[in-house]
């Protein structure tokens, strides 16, 4: 076999979207992440808790400034404590030391069946 035509091995495994509080509901779920790391990621496995991970699920992501988020936009937040800007801010400050209201965040939307 001619080695000029061998392709390098690629990691095709989707990344794992981890959670401190893996609370989910059936249907659309949203997770807000600091920065841009998750923006544009098309597929991920969801950490469901107890060491279990979902099959790969499609993600829809969008960049926003935290201080522009509304409760209506957070209605599908996976964690009930984060469904208002004030509640989400309290959690973001715990998870991300130094987090500021004017930072860019990525909204990660995904659908789960039988959550």
Short mmCIF file of C-alpha atoms in Angstrom, two decimals:
data_model
loop_
_atom_site.label_atom_id
_atom_site.label_comp_id
_atom_site.label_asym_id
_atom_site.label_seq_id
_atom_site.Cartn_x
_atom_site.Cartn_y
_atom_site.Cartn_z
CA UNK A 1 0.00 0.00 0.00
CA UNK A 2 1.29 3.43 -0.90
CA UNK A 3 1.66 5.49 2.30
CA UNK A 4 1.22 8.77 0.41
CA UNK A 5 -2.53 8.09 0.40
CA UNK A 6 -2.94 7.23 4.08
CA UNK A 7 -4.85 9.83 6.01
CA UNK A 8 -3.80 10.75 9.53
CA UNK A 9 -5.95 9.30 12.28
CA UNK A 10 -8.54 11.82 13.43
CA UNK A 11 -10.51 11.90 16.66
CA UNK A 12 -14.09 11.76 15.42
CA UNK A 13 -15.58 11.34 18.90
CA UNK A 14 -17.81 14.32 19.73
CA UNK A 15 -16.78 16.31 22.82
CA UNK A 16 -18.47 15.78 26.17
CA UNK A 17 -20.64 18.66 27.40
CA UNK A 18 -20.23 18.34 31.17
CA UNK A 19 -22.49 19.64 33.92
CA UNK A 20 -22.08 20.45 37.62
CA UNK A 21 -25.83 19.94 38.08
CA UNK A 22 -27.05 17.51 35.40
CA UNK A 23 -30.75 18.37 35.61
CA UNK A 24 -32.60 18.09 32.33
CA UNK A 25 -36.12 18.07 30.96
CA UNK A 26 -37.52 16.30 27.91
CA UNK A 27 -37.25 18.47 24.81
CA UNK A 28 -35.17 21.62 24.35
CA UNK A 29 -32.51 22.32 26.98
CA UNK A 30 -30.13 25.28 27.13
CA UNK A 31 -26.79 25.65 28.87
CA UNK A 32 -24.93 28.95 29.14
CA UNK A 33 -21.13 28.72 28.96
CA UNK A 34 -18.53 31.40 29.59
CA UNK A 35 -16.66 32.53 26.49
CA UNK A 36 -16.66 31.14 22.96
CA UNK A 37 -15.25 27.61 23.39
CA UNK A 38 -18.57 25.88 22.58
CA UNK A 39 -19.66 28.27 19.81
CA UNK A 40 -19.96 26.43 16.51
CA UNK A 41 -19.66 22.92 17.98
CA UNK A 42 -22.15 20.87 15.96
CA UNK A 43 -22.38 17.64 17.99
CA UNK A 44 -21.65 16.62 21.56
CA UNK A 45 -22.36 13.90 24.06
CA UNK A 46 -24.25 15.17 27.10
CA UNK A 47 -23.09 14.19 30.59
CA UNK A 48 -26.30 12.80 32.11
CA UNK A 49 -24.98 12.06 35.59
CA UNK A 50 -23.99 8.81 37.33
CA UNK A 51 -21.24 8.35 34.73
CA UNK A 52 -23.71 8.06 31.85
CA UNK A 53 -23.39 10.00 28.60
CA UNK A 54 -25.93 10.50 25.84
CA UNK A 55 -25.43 9.43 22.28
CA UNK A 56 -24.16 12.37 20.19
CA UNK A 57 -26.81 15.09 19.92
CA UNK A 58 -26.88 18.10 17.58
CA UNK A 59 -26.10 21.45 19.20
CA UNK A 60 -27.26 24.91 18.18
CA UNK A 61 -25.07 27.66 19.62
CA UNK A 62 -25.22 31.43 19.76
CA UNK A 63 -22.97 34.11 21.20
CA UNK A 64 -24.44 36.78 23.48
CA UNK A 65 -23.34 39.29 26.05
CA UNK A 66 -24.53 38.03 29.40
CA UNK A 67 -26.13 41.35 30.36
CA UNK A 68 -28.49 41.15 27.35
CA UNK A 69 -30.08 37.82 28.34
CA UNK A 70 -33.75 37.77 29.37
CA UNK A 71 -35.81 35.28 31.37
CA UNK A 72 -37.70 34.41 28.16
CA UNK A 73 -34.42 33.38 26.51
CA UNK A 74 -33.49 31.29 29.56
CA UNK A 75 -36.82 29.44 29.85
CA UNK A 76 -35.22 26.20 28.56
CA UNK A 77 -32.18 26.41 30.85
CA UNK A 78 -31.51 22.87 32.05
CA UNK A 79 -31.07 23.98 35.67
CA UNK A 80 -34.21 25.58 37.17
CA UNK A 81 -32.00 27.86 39.30
CA UNK A 82 -30.69 29.45 36.08
CA UNK A 83 -33.95 30.39 34.35
CA UNK A 84 -33.69 34.07 35.28
CA UNK A 85 -30.73 36.38 34.61
CA UNK A 86 -30.27 36.91 38.36
CA UNK A 87 -30.30 33.18 39.14
CA UNK A 88 -27.98 32.41 36.25
CA UNK A 89 -25.58 35.17 37.33
CA UNK A 90 -25.34 33.67 40.84
CA UNK A 91 -24.48 30.26 39.37
CA UNK A 92 -22.03 31.70 36.81
CA UNK A 93 -20.20 33.55 39.59
CA UNK A 94 -19.85 30.24 41.48
CA UNK A 95 -18.72 28.23 38.46
CA UNK A 96 -16.48 30.86 36.88
CA UNK A 97 -14.55 32.93 39.46
CA UNK A 98 -14.32 36.55 38.35
CA UNK A 99 -17.28 36.28 35.98
CA UNK A 100 -18.60 39.72 34.94
CA UNK A 101 -22.07 40.71 33.62
CA UNK A 102 -20.62 42.18 30.40
CA UNK A 103 -18.83 39.00 29.31
CA UNK A 104 -19.59 37.07 26.14
CA UNK A 105 -21.28 33.74 26.75
CA UNK A 106 -22.32 30.90 24.48
CA UNK A 107 -25.88 29.63 24.65
CA UNK A 108 -25.79 25.91 23.86
CA UNK A 109 -29.18 24.47 22.87
CA UNK A 110 -29.84 20.73 22.57
CA UNK A 111 -32.83 18.39 22.59
CA UNK A 112 -33.17 15.35 24.84
CA UNK A 113 -35.78 12.62 24.60
CA UNK A 114 -37.05 11.09 27.84
CA UNK A 115 -34.78 13.18 30.05
#
